[in-house]
Amino acid sequence: MVLNNPIFAEQVQIECGHPVKKDQMSTTADKISDILRSLSVPYNKSVRPIEASTGFNMHCMSPLSPTHMEQKPSVLFMGSYSAGKTTAIKYLLQLDIPVLRVGPEPTTDMFHVLTYGEKQVTVGGVILMNDPHLGFQNFFPSNKDIARHFQLTRVNNTCLRAMDIIDSPGFLSGENMGDQRGYDLPGVLCELGKRCTRMYMMMDVFKVDVSPECKECLRKMRSMMGKMRLIFNKADSSVI
């Protein structure tokens, strides 16, 4: 799939449950919210007791809070540095967001959560993970310092009325390069993947090597491959 092809934006929007036509997005966003809110009743009545009696939450994911049940679909972009993750997000939104930097070298060193807001405001990870309405409470409890590697930006964009988008740091090449981060990138991506509706792995056709971090991420996400899509960026400019 090529980023400068309109099909890319349409495919992301369709897979996340809302139409391509902008005049229908607001209505669809309201419908999604109503459906998710209605699912909380059977979950709390039938599913949650089974999770508690079997110890499911001790070995898998934590119980779903009302906030999680009512959250919009979310999309996670991941891949090697300079593979086009941030560029893809800007193309999808048709908007230049200053906090999302683009460059040939690693430029995204934080997880950027993009959601809808009337005014563009950026807040730190501590606020993000302590706000019960944002769905990140008790996220990645094994590393409480992970909050300083997150940012949330509210953007007045029609696309974000129906879904949230998460941009992530790129995988670094070479053995033990991930040790410099201070956190487990594949582990954090795996936790985010559990919460996301769709995951896009960006691949640069000019950089075909798969780093140890990428391999570990794919290994941990093996059970979630059904919602992962590969995007081979720059395929239209490669020489075969």
mmCIF file of C-alpha atoms in Angstrom:
data_model
loop_
_atom_site.group_PDB
_atom_site.id
_atom_site.type_symbol
_atom_site.label_atom_id
_atom_site.label_comp_id
_atom_site.label_asym_id
_atom_site.label_seq_id
_atom_site.Cartn_x
_atom_site.Cartn_y
_atom_site.Cartn_z
ATOM 1 C CA MET A 1 0.000 0.000 0.000
ATOM 2 C CA VAL A 2 1.322 3.450 -0.944
ATOM 3 C CA LEU A 3 0.797 6.394 1.419
ATOM 4 C CA ASN A 4 0.136 8.974 -1.284
ATOM 5 C CA ASN A 5 -2.719 6.832 -2.582
ATOM 6 C CA PRO A 6 -6.179 7.941 -1.363
ATOM 7 C CA ILE A 7 -7.030 4.260 -0.878
ATOM 8 C CA PHE A 8 -4.775 4.263 2.218
ATOM 9 C CA ALA A 9 -6.867 6.852 4.058
ATOM 10 C CA GLU A 10 -10.120 5.201 2.987
ATOM 11 C CA GLN A 11 -8.948 1.748 4.107
ATOM 12 C CA VAL A 12 -7.971 2.963 7.583
ATOM 13 C CA GLN A 13 -11.289 4.732 8.037
ATOM 14 C CA ILE A 14 -13.364 1.785 6.791
ATOM 15 C CA GLU A 15 -11.511 -0.784 8.926
ATOM 16 C CA CYS A 16 -12.071 1.337 12.032
ATOM 17 C CA GLY A 17 -15.792 1.403 11.492
ATOM 18 C CA HIS A 18 -16.658 4.789 10.044
ATOM 19 C CA PRO A 19 -17.305 6.027 6.497
ATOM 20 C CA VAL A 20 -15.006 7.981 4.240
ATOM 21 C CA LYS A 21 -17.482 10.788 3.598
ATOM 22 C CA LYS A 22 -16.849 13.598 6.077
ATOM 23 C CA ASP A 23 -20.509 14.561 6.352
ATOM 24 C CA GLN A 24 -21.272 11.092 7.774
ATOM 25 C CA MET A 25 -18.414 10.866 10.288
ATOM 26 C CA SER A 26 -20.094 12.727 13.147
ATOM 27 C CA THR A 27 -23.230 10.569 12.930
ATOM 28 C CA THR A 28 -21.190 7.371 12.810
ATOM 29 C CA ALA A 29 -19.086 8.466 15.793
ATOM 30 C CA ASP A 30 -22.286 8.862 17.845
ATOM 31 C CA LYS A 31 -23.521 5.429 16.751
ATOM 32 C CA ILE A 32 -20.206 3.813 17.750
ATOM 33 C CA SER A 33 -20.430 5.442 21.170
ATOM 34 C CA ASP A 34 -23.991 4.152 21.687
ATOM 35 C CA ILE A 35 -23.058 0.600 20.678
ATOM 36 C CA LEU A 36 -20.021 0.478 22.947
ATOM 37 C CA ARG A 37 -22.034 1.848 25.865
ATOM 38 C CA SER A 38 -24.691 -0.840 25.404
ATOM 39 C CA LEU A 39 -22.058 -3.605 25.496
ATOM 40 C CA SER A 40 -21.140 -2.766 29.080
ATOM 41 C CA VAL A 41 -24.393 -4.293 30.382
ATOM 42 C CA PRO A 42 -23.850 -7.903 29.145
ATOM 43 C CA TYR A 43 -20.141 -7.664 29.965
ATOM 44 C CA ASN A 44 -20.700 -6.726 33.610
ATOM 45 C CA LYS A 45 -23.590 -9.186 34.002
ATOM 46 C CA SER A 46 -22.217 -12.284 32.250
ATOM 47 C CA VAL A 47 -18.566 -11.987 31.249
ATOM 48 C CA ARG A 48 -17.039 -10.188 34.225
ATOM 49 C CA PRO A 49 -18.136 -12.840 36.802
ATOM 50 C CA ILE A 50 -16.538 -15.579 34.664
ATOM 51 C CA GLU A 51 -13.286 -13.599 34.476
ATOM 52 C CA ALA A 52 -13.270 -13.202 38.248
ATOM 53 C CA SER A 53 -14.006 -16.876 38.998
ATOM 54 C CA THR A 54 -11.378 -18.230 36.586
ATOM 55 C CA GLY A 55 -8.589 -15.778 37.431
ATOM 56 C CA PHE A 56 -8.548 -14.580 33.824
ATOM 57 C CA ASN A 57 -7.438 -11.080 34.798
ATOM 58 C CA MET A 58 -4.399 -12.403 36.667
ATOM 59 C CA HIS A 59 -2.953 -14.066 33.561
ATOM 60 C CA CYS A 60 -4.300 -12.024 30.664
ATOM 61 C CA MET A 61 -5.717 -8.517 30.502
ATOM 62 C CA SER A 62 -7.167 -6.474 33.349
ATOM 63 C CA PRO A 63 -10.959 -6.034 33.692
ATOM 64 C CA LEU A 64 -12.581 -3.594 31.305
ATOM 65 C CA SER A 65 -13.649 -0.405 33.020
ATOM 66 C CA PRO A 66 -16.687 1.646 31.883
ATOM 67 C CA THR A 67 -14.216 4.020 30.248
ATOM 68 C CA HIS A 68 -12.700 1.202 28.197
ATOM 69 C CA MET A 69 -16.127 -0.004 27.138
ATOM 70 C CA GLU A 70 -17.128 3.421 25.846
ATOM 71 C CA GLN A 71 -13.857 4.315 24.137
ATOM 72 C CA LYS A 72 -13.674 4.964 20.422
ATOM 73 C CA PRO A 73 -11.808 2.538 18.150
ATOM 74 C CA SER A 74 -8.079 3.209 18.208
ATOM 75 C CA VAL A 75 -5.310 2.693 15.660
ATOM 76 C CA LEU A 76 -1.665 1.972 16.507
ATOM 77 C CA PHE A 77 1.140 2.802 14.080
ATOM 78 C CA MET A 78 4.475 1.062 14.650
ATOM 79 C CA GLY A 79 7.600 0.101 12.737
ATOM 80 C CA SER A 80 11.256 0.973 12.294
ATOM 81 C CA TYR A 81 12.393 4.581 12.523
ATOM 82 C CA SER A 82 11.950 6.589 9.342
ATOM 83 C CA ALA A 83 9.536 3.981 7.956
ATOM 84 C CA GLY A 84 6.777 6.568 7.507
ATOM 85 C CA LYS A 85 4.603 6.149 10.625
ATOM 86 C CA THR A 86 4.256 9.851 11.400
ATOM 87 C CA THR A 87 3.975 10.755 7.718
ATOM 88 C CA ALA A 88 1.124 8.263 7.341
ATOM 89 C CA ILE A 89 -0.720 9.801 10.296
ATOM 90 C CA LYS A 90 -0.339 13.324 8.924
ATOM 91 C CA TYR A 91 -1.580 12.162 5.534
ATOM 92 C CA LEU A 92 -4.543 10.414 7.106
ATOM 93 C CA LEU A 93 -5.537 13.515 9.072
ATOM 94 C CA GLN A 94 -4.582 15.924 6.264
ATOM 95 C CA LEU A 95 -3.078 18.092 8.976
ATOM 96 C CA ASP A 96 0.385 19.148 10.135
ATOM 97 C CA ILE A 97 0.718 18.671 13.887
ATOM 98 C CA PRO A 98 3.825 20.382 15.337
ATOM 99 C CA VAL A 99 4.416 17.770 18.067
ATOM 100 C CA LEU A 100 4.739 15.061 15.403
ATOM 101 C CA ARG A 101 8.176 15.495 13.878
ATOM 102 C CA VAL A 102 9.386 13.881 10.654
ATOM 103 C CA GLY A 103 13.015 13.262 9.688
ATOM 104 C CA PRO A 104 15.495 10.714 8.266
ATOM 105 C CA GLU A 105 16.860 9.901 11.731
ATOM 106 C CA PRO A 106 14.874 8.738 14.791
ATOM 107 C CA THR A 107 12.645 11.718 15.671
ATOM 108 C CA THR A 108 9.725 10.146 17.551
ATOM 109 C CA ASP A 109 11.003 9.209 21.002
ATOM 110 C CA MET A 110 7.591 9.227 22.695
ATOM 111 C CA PHE A 111 4.185 7.639 22.298
ATOM 112 C CA HIS A 112 1.811 10.282 20.938
ATOM 113 C CA VAL A 113 -1.902 9.672 21.526
ATOM 114 C CA LEU A 114 -4.072 11.763 19.214
ATOM 115 C CA THR A 115 -7.726 12.286 20.090
ATOM 116 C CA TYR A 116 -10.467 14.761 19.288
ATOM 117 C CA GLY A 117 -10.728 18.155 20.970
ATOM 118 C CA GLU A 118 -12.173 21.551 20.103
ATOM 119 C CA LYS A 119 -8.784 23.196 20.694
ATOM 120 C CA GLN A 120 -5.340 21.745 20.059
ATOM 121 C CA VAL A 121 -3.807 21.008 23.455
ATOM 122 C CA THR A 122 -0.904 18.711 24.413
ATOM 123 C CA VAL A 123 -0.604 17.197 27.898
ATOM 124 C CA GLY A 124 1.996 14.939 29.477
ATOM 125 C CA GLY A 125 1.776 11.242 30.178
ATOM 126 C CA VAL A 126 1.176 11.708 33.915
ATOM 127 C CA ILE A 127 -2.098 13.538 33.206
ATOM 128 C CA LEU A 128 -2.963 11.006 30.493
ATOM 129 C CA MET A 129 -2.602 8.033 32.826
ATOM 130 C CA ASN A 130 -4.388 9.605 35.767
ATOM 131 C CA ASP A 131 -7.465 10.803 33.906
ATOM 132 C CA PRO A 132 -10.194 8.132 34.291
ATOM 133 C CA HIS A 133 -11.893 9.319 31.100
ATOM 134 C CA LEU A 134 -8.943 8.576 28.806
ATOM 135 C CA GLY A 135 -8.653 4.835 29.427
ATOM 136 C CA PHE A 136 -4.955 4.657 30.352
ATOM 137 C CA GLN A 137 -5.258 4.182 34.099
ATOM 138 C CA ASN A 138 -3.240 1.201 35.400
ATOM 139 C CA PHE A 139 -1.501 0.972 32.045
ATOM 140 C CA PHE A 140 1.709 -1.103 32.055
ATOM 141 C CA PRO A 141 1.926 -1.384 35.889
ATOM 142 C CA SER A 142 5.317 -3.151 35.734
ATOM 143 C CA ASN A 143 6.938 0.193 34.825
ATOM 144 C CA LYS A 144 5.405 3.194 36.575
ATOM 145 C CA ASP A 145 7.878 5.558 34.892
ATOM 146 C CA ILE A 146 6.393 4.785 31.468
ATOM 147 C CA ALA A 147 4.119 7.846 31.797
ATOM 148 C CA ARG A 148 6.984 10.209 30.972
ATOM 149 C CA HIS A 149 7.286 8.550 27.568
ATOM 150 C CA PHE A 150 3.667 9.387 26.637
ATOM 151 C CA GLN A 151 1.926 12.514 25.385
ATOM 152 C CA LEU A 152 -1.685 13.189 24.493
ATOM 153 C CA THR A 153 -2.693 15.802 21.946
ATOM 154 C CA ARG A 154 -6.268 16.893 21.334
ATOM 155 C CA VAL A 155 -6.850 17.962 17.743
ATOM 156 C CA ASN A 156 -9.935 19.466 16.112
ATOM 157 C CA ASN A 157 -10.044 16.980 13.251
ATOM 158 C CA THR A 158 -13.095 15.213 11.818
ATOM 159 C CA CYS A 159 -11.325 11.867 11.528
ATOM 160 C CA LEU A 160 -10.500 11.867 15.249
ATOM 161 C CA ARG A 161 -14.158 12.190 16.196
ATOM 162 C CA ALA A 162 -14.575 8.499 15.401
ATOM 163 C CA MET A 163 -11.173 7.032 16.326
ATOM 164 C CA ASP A 164 -7.982 7.701 18.258
ATOM 165 C CA ILE A 165 -4.522 7.337 16.716
ATOM 166 C CA ILE A 166 -1.302 6.347 18.499
ATOM 167 C CA ASP A 167 2.139 7.092 17.056
ATOM 168 C CA SER A 168 5.030 5.131 18.553
ATOM 169 C CA PRO A 169 8.850 5.293 18.666
ATOM 170 C CA GLY A 170 10.599 3.401 15.887
ATOM 171 C CA PHE A 171 12.458 0.141 16.328
ATOM 172 C CA LEU A 172 16.211 0.567 16.570
ATOM 173 C CA SER A 173 18.600 -1.634 14.592
ATOM 174 C CA GLY A 174 21.306 -3.663 16.272
ATOM 175 C CA GLU A 175 21.563 -5.904 19.298
ATOM 176 C CA ASN A 176 20.864 -4.385 22.736
ATOM 177 C CA MET A 177 19.986 -0.984 21.216
ATOM 178 C CA GLY A 178 16.641 -1.082 23.018
ATOM 179 C CA ASP A 179 18.406 -1.171 26.398
ATOM 180 C CA GLN A 180 19.041 2.577 26.058
ATOM 181 C CA ARG A 181 15.326 3.407 26.228
ATOM 182 C CA GLY A 182 14.735 2.596 29.859
ATOM 183 C CA TYR A 183 11.581 0.613 29.083
ATOM 184 C CA ASP A 184 10.469 -2.449 27.139
ATOM 185 C CA LEU A 185 9.234 -1.119 23.775
ATOM 186 C CA PRO A 186 7.850 -4.470 22.498
ATOM 187 C CA GLY A 187 6.086 -4.957 25.845
ATOM 188 C CA VAL A 188 4.462 -1.511 25.745
ATOM 189 C CA LEU A 189 3.392 -1.998 22.118
ATOM 190 C CA CYS A 190 1.886 -5.357 23.043
ATOM 191 C CA GLU A 191 -0.181 -3.759 25.827
ATOM 192 C CA LEU A 192 -1.317 -1.015 23.448
ATOM 193 C CA GLY A 193 -2.143 -3.641 20.832
ATOM 194 C CA LYS A 194 -4.566 -5.321 23.235
ATOM 195 C CA ARG A 195 -6.509 -2.060 23.462
ATOM 196 C CA CYS A 196 -6.393 -1.136 19.771
ATOM 197 C CA THR A 197 -8.863 -1.971 17.031
ATOM 198 C CA ARG A 198 -6.241 -2.038 14.289
ATOM 199 C CA MET A 199 -2.428 -2.050 14.182
ATOM 200 C CA TYR A 200 -0.356 -0.937 11.212
ATOM 201 C CA MET A 201 3.239 -2.130 10.915
ATOM 202 C CA MET A 202 5.110 0.253 8.627
ATOM 203 C CA MET A 203 7.893 -1.275 6.537
ATOM 204 C CA ASP A 204 10.361 0.653 4.370
ATOM 205 C CA VAL A 205 11.112 -1.287 1.174
ATOM 206 C CA PHE A 206 14.630 0.194 1.174
ATOM 207 C CA LYS A 207 15.306 -1.125 4.690
ATOM 208 C CA VAL A 208 14.313 -4.764 4.611
ATOM 209 C CA ASP A 209 16.199 -5.809 7.747
ATOM 210 C CA VAL A 210 14.101 -6.810 10.752
ATOM 211 C CA SER A 211 15.614 -5.568 14.017
ATOM 212 C CA PRO A 212 15.667 -7.648 17.236
ATOM 213 C CA GLU A 213 13.097 -5.237 18.733
ATOM 214 C CA CYS A 214 10.770 -5.805 15.796
ATOM 215 C CA LYS A 215 11.149 -9.582 16.029
ATOM 216 C CA GLU A 216 10.381 -9.520 19.749
ATOM 217 C CA CYS A 217 7.346 -7.309 19.137
ATOM 218 C CA LEU A 218 5.967 -9.676 16.487
ATOM 219 C CA ARG A 219 6.578 -12.639 18.784
ATOM 220 C CA LYS A 220 4.628 -11.044 21.635
ATOM 221 C CA MET A 221 1.823 -10.009 19.289
ATOM 222 C CA ARG A 222 1.429 -13.427 17.705
ATOM 223 C CA SER A 223 -2.070 -13.826 19.130
ATOM 224 C CA MET A 224 -3.099 -10.419 17.740
ATOM 225 C CA MET A 225 -1.987 -10.898 14.145
ATOM 226 C CA GLY A 226 -5.602 -10.856 13.013
ATOM 227 C CA LYS A 227 -5.831 -7.103 13.552
ATOM 228 C CA MET A 228 -2.367 -6.236 12.242
ATOM 229 C CA ARG A 229 -1.739 -4.940 8.732
ATOM 230 C CA LEU A 230 1.607 -4.473 6.974
ATOM 231 C CA ILE A 231 2.174 -1.308 4.947
ATOM 232 C CA PHE A 232 5.144 -1.327 2.581
ATOM 233 C CA ASN A 233 5.963 2.354 2.288
ATOM 234 C CA LYS A 234 7.831 3.802 -0.710
ATOM 235 C CA ALA A 235 6.911 0.757 -2.815
ATOM 236 C CA ASP A 236 6.014 3.054 -5.717
ATOM 237 C CA SER A 237 9.554 4.458 -5.845
ATOM 238 C CA SER A 238 11.524 1.205 -5.505
ATOM 239 C CA VAL A 239 13.382 -0.355 -8.403
ATOM 240 C CA ILE A 240 12.674 -4.052 -8.920
#
